[in-house]
């Protein structure tokens, strides 16, 4: 009897609440939905696939868009499509270029010697001496960092396309693809390079693209006579996006005397784990995906062929405040090196631009199973923009949860 | 105020799911004094099998999934998972019934790893999604406080309905049926129970079945709530459910549900209000990344004050 009374009272209270409660405080007009903006970790076809419709209208910062109106990109995209039955994403393109850069460095060094290759890479320090590939011209500064533009992609009609809103006016030059033909086949002892990435695990879509880009370039190089007349061979290192596994991979690579250079790792947290090992073993490495500023600093042996998080964070904040002209935002960030680094730079630039960061919400890639309270935290602030500094898996979950909560359309 | 209510509801929604999974732990412990560390993986398998069944039945890219069909396949998957539970017991724990508890515990950990890797072999290591009927998790049945207020969807109503019915069902099973009496007798003293003619193996198998069935539904609901999942989801939800079972008093079914609800609500409150707590070393508040840690901190505090858990019974360890 008492239980039924309690239940009825509770039901009445709930009904009263629903009628008498004023609407939640809203930032703008009640029909203003939030816009999702993602850092480059969100740039993956699997973001669209996993978010199942909630991804529509997301803006994503990326170092490369597969814009086939450019002849260089079209050539690359066509050969990629022919071999792998899907379009290349930014990471495939950057890995493709990284392998190309490494091949040119080996040629310049004259021998597959670790120190000589490193010196050759360091000598590629201007537009003229740099490597010209599908992502533009790659050349390194004294740190090993590279200046590449940040493009804005948009999820339109279920696909990643180039957005009409671009903020970065710099250009790395036109995409170029080598048309070299072989006069004689590559022969002799293969030159071994290591490619490290998250080939299995939660981030395996990144790994799949990295593998594809590397395989395509090596195939093309070997068909065009190889490097120094010898075929190129890849040694794969699966770090699963995890820093302790990355250290294992780095140690394995370093211990292999035939392995002269590394393309990898992908996640910032993994490259940072490998940095000290590669420095100690004096083996040069070039990353096609790590953007954390620490990766190249303090080591003569690490290079990268894309921008850093300070540049990316500033571009993201500028895009939100100047291109989208929004005033308030909430930042979701992954608590690894990439997410935290990107979030810090975004917040710093947002403060300078007068963009109000209402809340920074951290999540844990390994253990967060329930995003609902985090979304609840964001939604009561009614932000105009939701910025996600993390990778595509969790970004897709956040996008879905935002749609469920009514934050986005 | 509305925000507080929203957090609490969020916490209750996940809390009852943790509770459902924790019931599996607590029932098995009550009967054979084993912490079944592989239970989280059983729940993960339930979610995987549901995703597969729904994918087979309606096509991998289907959008309009009929509700009835979804329920049928989910129930089928949960029943199959109950079978997996029995299989797990038969293969891994029954042979060790007479040995020390430590052996069974290590086996449980081993089975947990084995099942995870089995899942990778069968389904791969990438993210899986369970296709749900349209609007199941997004269409608000009740909405309090405008577009950005509290939304109660059909998903929430169905998990609450299921949990309430399960709790009543379990109460009825354990307290009012003869078989329930057999389960209670086995929990009290297995030797005496078998002397009274109770078939121990049957009781244990049924316990595993019921625990795994509920755990499978809990796992599916957690996976739907999260959005997508992979083979590692069992690790975390197993850990939380174990903590919940201990918090509520291991061996007590209402305790498991209570423990789950407490941990769920504390996690949600932590997500909402941790940033208001000043960080001891840097400026600004504590980050929401600690929300999982807060749940476990509550567990530690309560166990320190009341070692038998909230609803557990004091008493010596029956060797």
XYZ file of C-alpha atoms in Angstrom:
728
model
C 0.000 0.000 0.000
C 2.727 2.421 1.008
C 4.717 1.432 -2.050
C 1.858 2.211 -4.454
C 1.282 5.573 -2.785
C 4.923 6.429 -3.123
C 4.934 5.439 -6.775
C 1.854 7.552 -7.528
C 3.299 10.539 -5.693
C 6.529 10.228 -7.631
C 4.628 10.099 -10.920
C 2.626 13.194 -9.968
C 5.797 15.054 -9.045
C 7.333 14.175 -12.381
C 4.272 15.390 -14.305
C 4.197 18.638 -12.330
C 7.864 19.161 -13.025
C 7.380 18.679 -16.739
C 4.604 21.232 -16.993
C 5.883 23.761 -14.513
C 9.550 23.708 -15.422
C 10.805 26.617 -17.499
C 12.839 25.629 -20.540
C 16.549 25.157 -19.908
C 18.588 28.326 -20.277
C 19.476 28.598 -23.934
C 22.403 30.468 -25.376
C 20.692 31.728 -28.504
C 17.330 31.347 -30.168
C 15.587 28.116 -29.229
C 16.030 26.757 -32.749
C 19.814 27.120 -32.791
C 21.418 23.754 -33.021
C 25.085 23.321 -32.195
C 27.681 22.696 -34.866
C 30.336 20.049 -34.410
C 33.921 20.877 -35.339
C 36.556 18.155 -35.148
C 40.339 18.149 -35.024
C 42.181 16.029 -37.593
C 41.896 12.890 -35.470
C 38.245 12.885 -36.459
C 39.095 12.812 -40.159
C 38.318 9.283 -41.198
C 35.583 7.691 -43.321
C 34.766 5.574 -40.278
C 33.670 8.714 -38.394
C 30.803 9.097 -40.836
C 30.076 5.378 -40.777
C 29.987 5.029 -36.975
C 28.071 8.231 -36.326
C 25.219 6.994 -38.543
C 23.745 10.272 -39.713
C 24.743 12.322 -36.690
C 27.935 13.266 -38.550
C 26.128 15.351 -41.158
C 27.331 18.925 -41.120
C 30.458 18.307 -39.048
C 33.487 20.408 -40.004
C 36.828 18.646 -39.692
C 40.312 20.121 -39.910
C 42.600 17.977 -42.037
C 45.960 18.170 -43.790
C 44.601 16.649 -47.015
C 41.293 16.300 -48.795
C 40.829 13.928 -51.699
C 39.801 16.693 -54.070
C 39.991 15.010 -57.469
C 39.731 18.312 -59.352
C 43.500 18.536 -58.962
C 45.226 16.289 -61.553
C 47.943 15.137 -59.169
C 45.431 14.070 -56.547
C 43.238 12.437 -59.181
C 46.120 10.253 -60.377
C 46.867 9.154 -56.830
C 43.208 8.645 -55.982
C 42.599 6.553 -59.095
C 45.502 4.183 -58.445
C 44.461 3.932 -54.772
C 40.857 3.232 -55.752
C 41.969 0.596 -58.253
C 44.045 -1.276 -55.678
C 41.966 -0.834 -52.503
C 38.401 -0.157 -53.755
C 38.011 2.948 -51.591
C 39.105 6.578 -51.655
C 42.309 7.526 -49.843
C 41.987 9.662 -46.734
C 44.503 12.153 -45.341
C 46.544 9.489 -43.560
C 46.916 7.307 -46.624
C 48.099 10.360 -48.581
C 50.559 11.473 -45.889
C 51.993 7.976 -45.481
C 52.279 7.681 -49.260
C 54.259 10.919 -49.251
C 56.312 9.937 -46.202
C 57.470 6.748 -47.921
C 58.253 8.819 -51.016
C 60.236 11.290 -48.923
C 62.173 8.485 -47.297
C 62.934 6.903 -50.697
C 64.313 10.205 -51.982
C 66.386 10.594 -48.808
C 67.866 7.111 -49.260
C 68.726 7.943 -52.867
C 70.394 11.200 -51.763
C 72.266 9.427 -48.982
C 73.587 6.901 -51.485
C 73.378 4.024 -49.038
C 70.819 2.585 -46.575
C 72.739 3.972 -43.627
C 70.744 5.430 -40.731
C 72.906 8.483 -40.129
C 73.275 9.293 -43.822
C 69.519 9.088 -44.317
C 68.926 11.371 -41.358
C 71.359 13.904 -42.778
C 69.675 13.678 -46.178
C 66.267 14.288 -44.562
C 67.616 17.249 -42.595
C 69.029 18.680 -45.831
C 65.500 18.810 -47.304
C 64.961 22.167 -45.673
C 63.475 24.386 -48.364
C 60.798 24.332 -51.036
C 63.452 23.644 -53.647
C 65.123 20.766 -51.815
C 61.921 19.343 -50.365
C 59.869 16.364 -51.573
C 56.982 17.063 -53.890
C 54.055 14.719 -53.346
C 50.256 14.493 -53.239
C 50.068 16.553 -50.076
C 52.240 19.296 -51.545
C 55.906 20.012 -50.853
C 57.375 18.453 -47.720
C 60.405 20.180 -46.241
C 61.663 20.321 -42.673
C 62.759 23.095 -40.386
C 65.604 22.823 -37.878
C 63.366 20.886 -35.476
C 62.183 18.374 -38.027
C 58.754 19.975 -38.216
C 56.966 20.727 -41.429
C 54.614 23.553 -42.370
C 51.603 22.221 -44.231
C 48.267 23.973 -44.619
C 45.204 22.959 -42.672
C 42.143 22.407 -44.850
C 38.548 22.307 -43.708
C 36.503 19.296 -44.695
C 32.764 19.003 -44.217
C 30.553 15.954 -43.958
C 28.088 16.515 -46.805
C 25.634 13.861 -47.888
C 27.389 11.159 -45.893
C 30.827 11.774 -47.368
C 33.893 13.824 -46.496
C 34.131 16.727 -48.910
C 35.995 19.984 -49.157
C 34.117 22.689 -47.310
C 33.257 26.005 -48.913
C 34.557 27.694 -45.772
C 38.349 27.635 -45.711
C 40.436 29.666 -43.317
C 44.054 28.805 -44.049
C 45.162 30.593 -47.188
C 48.659 29.117 -47.262
C 49.386 26.390 -49.746
C 51.966 23.666 -49.895
C 51.978 23.642 -53.641
C 50.223 21.492 -56.158
C 49.967 17.780 -55.721
C 52.512 15.925 -57.761
C 52.785 12.258 -58.512
C 55.963 10.661 -59.843
C 55.599 9.454 -63.409
C 58.965 7.699 -63.406
C 59.163 4.555 -65.454
C 61.619 1.736 -64.905
C 64.488 1.142 -67.276
C 65.398 -1.978 -65.388
C 63.660 -3.860 -62.626
C 64.654 -3.416 -59.018
C 67.054 -6.187 -58.058
C 69.304 -7.194 -55.230
C 69.093 -7.141 -51.480
C 65.902 -5.274 -50.454
C 66.185 -2.096 -48.461
C 64.087 -2.453 -45.317
C 62.006 0.374 -43.905
C 59.772 0.110 -40.857
C 56.168 1.300 -40.869
C 54.500 1.599 -37.475
C 50.845 2.301 -36.807
C 47.618 1.126 -35.147
C 46.999 -1.776 -37.514
C 44.735 -3.577 -35.064
C 42.655 -2.305 -32.222
C 40.157 0.504 -31.898
C 41.943 2.746 -34.403
C 42.403 0.149 -37.091
C 40.792 2.320 -39.757
C 43.764 4.676 -39.433
C 46.062 1.659 -39.640
C 44.265 0.325 -42.712
C 44.752 3.638 -44.540
C 48.390 3.938 -43.462
C 49.096 0.395 -44.643
C 47.389 1.064 -47.969
C 49.274 4.310 -48.598
C 52.614 2.716 -47.772
C 51.942 -0.406 -49.838
C 50.877 1.621 -52.874
C 53.991 3.803 -52.774
C 56.356 0.872 -52.325
C 54.673 -0.954 -55.217
C 55.057 2.114 -57.437
C 58.666 2.666 -56.374
C 59.605 -0.956 -56.996
C 57.921 -0.891 -60.393
C 59.934 2.223 -61.235
C 63.274 0.586 -60.536
C 63.359 0.606 -56.739
C 65.585 2.758 -54.543
C 69.298 2.737 -55.449
C 68.341 -0.037 -57.862
C 67.196 -2.255 -55.005
C 63.590 -3.138 -54.092
C 62.039 -1.547 -51.030
C 60.624 -3.831 -48.350
C 58.359 -2.890 -45.441
C 58.603 -4.257 -41.949
C 55.252 -3.655 -40.202
C 55.049 -2.679 -36.529
C 51.615 -2.776 -34.901
C 51.402 -0.444 -31.932
C 47.594 -0.649 -31.569
C 47.546 3.069 -30.703
C 48.976 2.187 -27.309
C 52.188 3.724 -26.008
C 53.632 0.649 -24.310
C 53.115 -1.441 -27.437
C 54.676 1.400 -29.425
C 57.792 1.166 -27.278
C 57.986 -2.563 -28.057
C 57.673 -1.889 -31.773
C 60.360 0.791 -31.563
C 62.722 -1.573 -29.798
C 62.114 -4.289 -32.386
C 62.788 -1.855 -35.217
C 65.914 -0.481 -33.592
C 67.292 -3.958 -33.008
C 66.945 -4.896 -36.679
C 70.242 -3.909 -38.330
C 68.804 -4.020 -41.838
C 66.075 -1.514 -40.961
C 67.371 1.912 -41.892
C 64.445 4.287 -41.403
C 60.986 4.334 -39.795
C 57.734 5.770 -41.125
C 55.590 6.206 -38.034
C 54.190 6.194 -35.542
C 50.714 7.525 -36.054
C 49.289 8.500 -32.671
C 51.178 11.285 -30.927
C 51.297 9.218 -27.791
C 53.032 6.383 -29.677
C 55.536 8.617 -31.460
C 56.452 10.140 -28.115
C 57.014 6.648 -26.753
C 59.274 5.763 -29.669
C 61.135 9.083 -29.724
C 63.711 8.282 -27.049
C 64.291 4.773 -28.405
C 64.891 6.001 -31.940
C 67.164 8.750 -30.652
C 69.232 6.266 -28.667
C 69.450 3.785 -31.504
C 70.167 6.627 -33.950
C 67.520 5.649 -36.438
C 65.611 8.388 -38.302
C 61.824 8.409 -38.175
C 59.185 10.422 -39.997
C 55.614 10.533 -38.756
C 52.671 10.986 -41.139
C 50.156 11.658 -38.381
C 51.525 12.791 -35.013
C 50.824 16.430 -34.343
C 51.880 16.859 -30.717
C 54.552 19.591 -30.561
C 56.914 17.484 -28.441
C 57.464 14.806 -31.061
C 60.243 16.525 -33.017
C 61.550 18.813 -30.305
C 64.769 17.793 -28.644
C 65.502 14.999 -31.085
C 67.495 15.273 -34.294
C 66.055 11.961 -35.434
C 62.318 12.624 -35.626
C 60.664 14.372 -38.577
C 57.054 14.911 -39.546
C 55.336 15.807 -42.795
C 52.296 17.609 -41.456
C 51.526 20.532 -39.165
C 51.790 20.591 -35.372
C 49.092 20.952 -32.747
C 49.884 24.587 -32.040
C 49.190 25.437 -35.667
C 46.191 23.119 -35.776
C 44.717 24.387 -32.521
C 45.044 27.987 -33.651
C 43.463 27.215 -37.026
C 40.548 25.446 -35.323
C 39.926 28.369 -32.984
C 40.232 30.849 -35.859
C 37.845 28.772 -37.978
C 35.227 28.727 -35.231
C 35.465 32.397 -34.357
C 36.192 33.931 -37.754
C 34.729 31.631 -40.415
C 31.756 30.243 -38.514
C 31.491 33.480 -36.514
C 30.403 31.705 -33.345
C 30.818 33.088 -29.846
C 30.554 30.119 -27.486
C 31.844 26.588 -27.539
C 32.416 23.476 -25.470
C 35.524 21.347 -25.971
C 35.521 17.566 -25.633
C 39.030 16.196 -25.447
C 40.664 12.801 -25.179
C 43.025 12.553 -22.249
C 45.992 11.342 -24.298
C 48.836 13.498 -25.626
C 47.081 14.428 -28.842
C 43.749 15.424 -27.327
C 45.168 17.338 -24.404
C 47.741 19.147 -26.552
C 45.215 20.168 -29.172
C 42.734 21.288 -26.512
C 45.350 23.487 -24.818
C 46.214 25.321 -28.026
C 42.577 25.672 -29.033
C 41.660 27.174 -25.665
C 44.650 29.519 -25.777
C 43.735 30.905 -29.183
C 40.034 31.014 -28.335
C 40.810 33.272 -25.403
C 42.723 35.616 -27.718
C 39.898 35.644 -30.256
C 37.176 36.339 -27.741
C 35.618 32.919 -28.313
C 34.184 31.801 -25.003
C 35.093 28.243 -24.035
C 32.207 27.404 -21.703
C 33.456 24.019 -20.625
C 36.297 21.618 -21.334
C 35.179 18.041 -20.944
C 37.726 15.270 -20.722
C 37.002 11.664 -21.567
C 39.115 8.562 -21.443
C 39.468 6.625 -24.688
C 40.108 3.354 -22.869
C 37.437 3.395 -20.208
C 34.612 5.868 -20.808
C 31.564 3.776 -21.618
C 28.906 6.358 -20.897
C 29.039 9.709 -22.659
C 25.552 10.758 -21.560
C 26.524 12.696 -18.399
C 29.318 14.411 -20.344
C 26.822 15.473 -22.999
C 24.425 16.584 -20.272
C 27.203 18.762 -18.904
C 27.679 20.352 -22.316
C 24.042 20.767 -23.205
C 23.002 22.947 -20.278
C 25.520 25.517 -21.456
C 23.855 25.535 -24.888
C 27.075 26.063 -26.822
C 27.010 27.159 -30.443
C 29.943 24.942 -31.330
C 31.141 21.610 -29.997
C 34.849 21.092 -30.658
C 36.147 17.533 -30.426
C 39.885 17.056 -29.860
C 40.072 13.312 -30.153
C 39.941 10.446 -32.613
C 37.082 9.336 -34.815
C 35.774 6.497 -32.631
C 34.846 8.648 -29.678
C 33.996 11.620 -31.876
C 31.349 9.479 -33.563
C 29.936 8.475 -30.165
C 29.878 12.094 -29.036
C 28.152 13.121 -32.268
C 25.517 10.403 -31.806
C 24.979 11.354 -28.165
C 24.633 15.041 -29.071
C 21.984 14.167 -31.611
C 20.134 12.018 -29.067
C 20.210 14.842 -26.529
C 18.852 17.328 -29.011
C 22.040 19.412 -29.129
C 22.585 18.933 -32.828
C 20.101 18.420 -35.604
C 17.901 21.983 -10.432
C 16.863 20.497 -13.727
C 20.493 19.769 -14.459
C 20.890 17.903 -11.168
C 17.844 15.821 -11.974
C 19.229 15.144 -15.432
C 22.548 13.914 -14.049
C 20.760 11.761 -11.508
C 18.587 10.212 -14.197
C 21.645 9.600 -16.370
C 23.295 7.916 -13.439
C 20.261 5.795 -12.664
C 20.008 4.694 -16.275
C 23.566 3.398 -16.373
C 23.392 2.302 -12.755
C 20.626 -0.204 -13.347
C 22.619 -1.656 -16.231
C 25.647 -2.060 -13.981
C 23.280 -3.631 -11.475
C 21.980 -6.161 -13.992
C 25.534 -7.199 -14.783
C 26.501 -7.211 -11.127
C 23.686 -9.656 -10.371
C 25.558 -12.235 -12.422
C 28.653 -11.783 -10.256
C 26.750 -11.882 -7.019
C 24.649 -14.951 -7.829
C 27.648 -16.996 -8.886
C 29.568 -15.943 -5.788
C 26.642 -16.841 -3.585
C 26.512 -20.361 -4.989
C 30.118 -21.356 -5.537
C 32.168 -18.577 -3.890
C 33.841 -17.717 -7.155
C 34.307 -14.226 -8.574
C 33.612 -14.977 -12.212
C 36.020 -12.521 -13.797
C 34.962 -13.732 -17.212
C 31.435 -12.380 -16.625
C 32.270 -9.050 -18.256
C 33.336 -10.938 -21.366
C 30.106 -12.952 -21.323
C 28.216 -9.637 -21.397
C 30.430 -8.452 -24.247
C 29.667 -11.674 -26.149
C 25.972 -11.020 -25.606
C 26.336 -7.611 -27.220
C 28.449 -9.012 -30.079
C 25.982 -11.803 -30.806
C 23.048 -9.361 -30.731
C 24.849 -7.088 -33.191
C 25.519 -10.074 -35.455
C 21.969 -11.433 -35.284
C 20.407 -8.067 -36.006
C 22.899 -7.542 -38.820
C 22.100 -10.953 -40.376
C 18.360 -10.535 -40.032
C 17.956 -7.013 -41.308
C 21.078 -6.364 -43.326
C 24.171 -4.529 -42.178
C 23.112 -1.137 -43.524
C 19.455 -1.316 -42.669
C 17.809 1.758 -41.238
C 14.288 0.692 -40.434
C 14.503 -2.168 -37.970
C 11.138 -3.444 -36.746
C 10.864 -3.287 -32.998
C 9.398 -6.744 -32.574
C 12.148 -8.321 -34.628
C 14.764 -6.485 -32.626
C 13.342 -7.771 -29.348
C 13.175 -11.313 -30.688
C 16.787 -11.322 -31.814
C 18.022 -9.654 -28.659
C 16.246 -12.234 -26.530
C 17.634 -15.019 -28.692
C 21.122 -13.630 -28.281
C 20.665 -13.325 -24.524
C 19.430 -16.907 -24.273
C 22.429 -18.012 -26.316
C 24.631 -16.050 -23.960
C 23.038 -17.873 -21.053
C 24.166 -21.002 -22.826
C 27.672 -19.577 -23.080
C 27.570 -19.035 -19.355
C 26.738 -22.677 -18.750
C 29.438 -23.682 -21.228
C 31.941 -21.499 -19.398
C 31.120 -23.194 -16.128
C 31.263 -26.686 -17.607
C 34.569 -26.140 -19.365
C 36.449 -23.966 -16.908
C 34.971 -24.108 -13.411
C 33.300 -27.498 -12.951
C 36.545 -29.468 -13.296
C 37.962 -27.342 -10.487
C 35.011 -27.681 -8.162
C 36.962 -29.571 -5.524
C 40.180 -27.556 -5.817
C 41.243 -24.423 -4.025
C 39.411 -21.197 -4.699
C 42.588 -19.655 -6.026
C 42.735 -22.094 -8.940
C 39.206 -21.231 -9.971
C 39.969 -17.509 -9.670
C 43.031 -17.746 -11.896
C 41.029 -19.800 -14.369
C 38.392 -17.088 -14.404
C 40.997 -14.481 -15.290
C 42.378 -16.773 -17.948
C 38.934 -17.352 -19.426
C 38.413 -13.590 -19.520
C 41.512 -13.167 -21.698
C 40.589 -16.164 -23.818
C 37.096 -14.874 -24.518
C 38.442 -11.428 -25.443
C 40.832 -12.901 -27.971
C 38.125 -15.232 -29.250
C 35.981 -12.169 -29.865
C 38.818 -10.550 -31.827
C 39.192 -13.688 -33.938
C 35.483 -13.874 -34.707
C 34.457 -10.227 -34.965
C 37.733 -8.353 -35.373
C 39.109 -5.594 -33.202
C 37.167 -2.685 -34.676
C 34.070 -0.947 -33.418
C 30.745 -2.790 -33.658
C 27.321 -1.200 -33.549
C 23.984 -2.665 -32.599
C 21.367 -1.457 -35.028
C 18.292 -0.339 -33.124
C 14.790 0.493 -34.340
C 14.465 4.054 -35.563
C 13.914 6.537 -32.807
C 14.490 3.957 -30.105
C 17.169 6.014 -28.426
C 16.446 9.428 -29.869
C 12.722 10.088 -29.904
C 11.750 11.618 -26.602
C 8.617 10.175 -25.054
C 8.738 12.614 -22.183
C 10.580 15.848 -22.404
C 11.083 18.063 -19.411
C 12.478 21.528 -19.759
C 12.544 22.213 -23.469
C 14.709 20.843 -26.278
C 17.855 20.733 -24.183
C 16.196 19.437 -21.049
C 15.622 15.944 -19.761
C 14.662 13.448 -22.426
C 13.167 10.096 -21.583
C 13.190 7.845 -24.580
C 11.744 4.453 -25.306
C 15.161 2.977 -24.576
C 15.080 4.294 -21.002
C 11.545 3.097 -20.436
C 12.337 -0.361 -21.735
C 15.457 -0.832 -19.627
C 13.625 0.306 -16.507
C 10.725 -1.994 -17.283
C 13.091 -4.890 -17.837
C 15.036 -4.211 -14.657
C 11.941 -3.926 -12.478
C 10.453 -7.084 -13.957
C 13.764 -8.916 -13.544
C 14.087 -7.917 -9.915
C 10.556 -9.083 -9.199
C 11.174 -12.229 -11.195
C 14.381 -12.984 -9.313
C 12.719 -12.304 -5.980
C 9.946 -14.666 -6.913
C 12.402 -17.289 -8.146
C 14.684 -17.176 -5.135
C 12.145 -16.717 -2.332
C 8.951 -18.336 -3.543
C 9.860 -21.345 -5.645
C 11.211 -24.719 -4.650
C 14.116 -24.257 -6.991
C 14.882 -20.979 -5.319
C 14.916 -22.788 -2.024
C 17.393 -25.220 -3.530
C 19.580 -22.278 -4.612
C 19.465 -20.768 -1.128
C 20.262 -24.120 0.417
C 23.249 -24.588 -1.880
C 24.453 -21.113 -1.015
C 24.242 -21.901 2.686
C 25.896 -25.278 2.644
C 26.506 -27.228 -0.562
C 27.361 -30.506 1.144
C 24.219 -30.544 3.233
C 22.213 -29.493 0.220
C 23.452 -32.399 -1.863
C 22.698 -34.709 1.064
C 19.126 -33.443 0.906
C 18.930 -34.575 -2.719
C 19.542 -31.264 -4.418
C 21.330 -31.687 -7.727
C 24.249 -29.269 -7.303
C 25.248 -29.202 -10.962
C 21.723 -28.270 -12.004
C 21.588 -25.433 -9.476
C 24.966 -24.081 -10.520
C 24.139 -24.324 -14.215
C 20.864 -22.452 -13.742
C 22.602 -19.773 -11.711
C 25.107 -19.235 -14.476
C 22.314 -19.189 -17.041
C 20.263 -16.562 -15.234
C 23.304 -14.419 -14.419
C 24.555 -14.550 -17.984
C 21.111 -13.842 -19.445
C 20.707 -10.711 -17.348
C 24.308 -9.754 -17.996
C 23.787 -10.103 -21.743
C 20.799 -7.738 -21.681
C 22.835 -5.374 -19.511
C 25.750 -5.579 -21.935
C 23.517 -4.921 -24.945
C 21.964 -1.912 -23.223
C 25.375 -0.511 -22.272
C 26.529 -0.960 -25.874
C 23.418 0.793 -27.228
C 23.815 3.583 -24.701
C 27.473 4.097 -25.572
C 26.774 4.057 -29.298
C 29.357 1.570 -30.452
C 31.529 -0.946 -28.686
C 34.450 -3.274 -29.239
C 35.834 -6.443 -27.703
C 37.298 -4.552 -24.747
C 34.030 -3.222 -23.364
C 33.758 -6.265 -21.096
C 36.865 -5.208 -19.207
C 35.489 -1.980 -17.888
C 31.882 -2.997 -17.318
C 33.047 -6.211 -15.650
C 35.209 -4.184 -13.306
C 32.448 -1.741 -12.462
C 29.879 -4.488 -11.999
C 32.272 -6.381 -9.729
C 32.771 -3.224 -7.700
C 29.008 -2.770 -7.572
C 28.459 -6.323 -6.386
C 31.047 -5.913 -3.640
C 29.656 -2.537 -2.671
C 26.186 -3.934 -2.224
C 27.389 -6.982 -0.402
C 28.624 -9.876 -2.452
C 26.063 -12.648 -2.486
C 23.096 -10.327 -2.146
C 20.987 -9.721 -5.254
C 19.299 -6.496 -4.106
C 22.744 -5.427 -2.956
C 24.141 -5.850 -6.454
C 21.411 -3.662 -7.923
C 21.864 -1.080 -5.169
C 25.623 -1.066 -5.666
C 25.199 -0.598 -9.409
C 22.812 2.299 -8.929
C 25.115 3.990 -6.430
C 28.145 3.718 -8.675
C 26.193 4.869 -11.727
C 24.772 7.903 -9.967
C 28.093 8.843 -8.363
C 29.796 8.630 -11.781
C 27.176 10.895 -13.331
C 27.377 13.419 -10.494
C 31.153 13.355 -10.779
C 30.943 14.067 -14.506
C 28.708 16.992 -13.787
C 30.221 18.548 -10.739
C 33.888 17.550 -10.542
C 34.911 20.702 -12.346
C 33.551 22.656 -9.396
C 36.054 20.980 -7.091
C 39.296 22.996 -7.114
C 42.310 21.055 -8.342
C 44.940 20.721 -5.597
C 47.899 21.412 -7.884
C 46.833 23.395 -10.917
C 44.223 26.055 -11.290
C 40.740 25.247 -12.426
C 38.622 22.348 -11.365
C 39.203 18.607 -11.480
C 38.627 17.248 -14.938
C 35.751 14.978 -15.880
C 38.291 12.321 -16.812
C 38.213 11.294 -13.165
C 34.564 10.342 -13.218
C 35.269 6.649 -13.370
C 37.773 6.952 -10.551
C 35.204 8.585 -8.283
C 32.917 5.585 -8.521
C 35.694 3.299 -7.353
C 36.695 5.739 -4.608
C 33.183 5.494 -3.200
C 33.527 1.718 -3.248
C 36.769 1.903 -1.253
C 35.287 4.286 1.294
C 32.192 2.185 1.888
C 34.132 -1.053 2.146
C 36.492 0.546 4.648
C 33.556 1.514 6.803
C 31.469 -1.585 6.230
C 33.555 -4.484 4.934
C 30.637 -6.759 4.199
C 29.108 -4.259 1.819
C 25.860 -2.361 2.225
C 23.448 -5.281 2.253
C 25.883 -8.070 2.908
C 25.708 -10.216 5.982
C 28.402 -10.134 8.583
C 29.981 -13.464 9.260
C 33.054 -15.502 8.942
C 34.250 -16.839 5.658
C 32.832 -20.245 5.037
C 35.838 -22.142 3.760
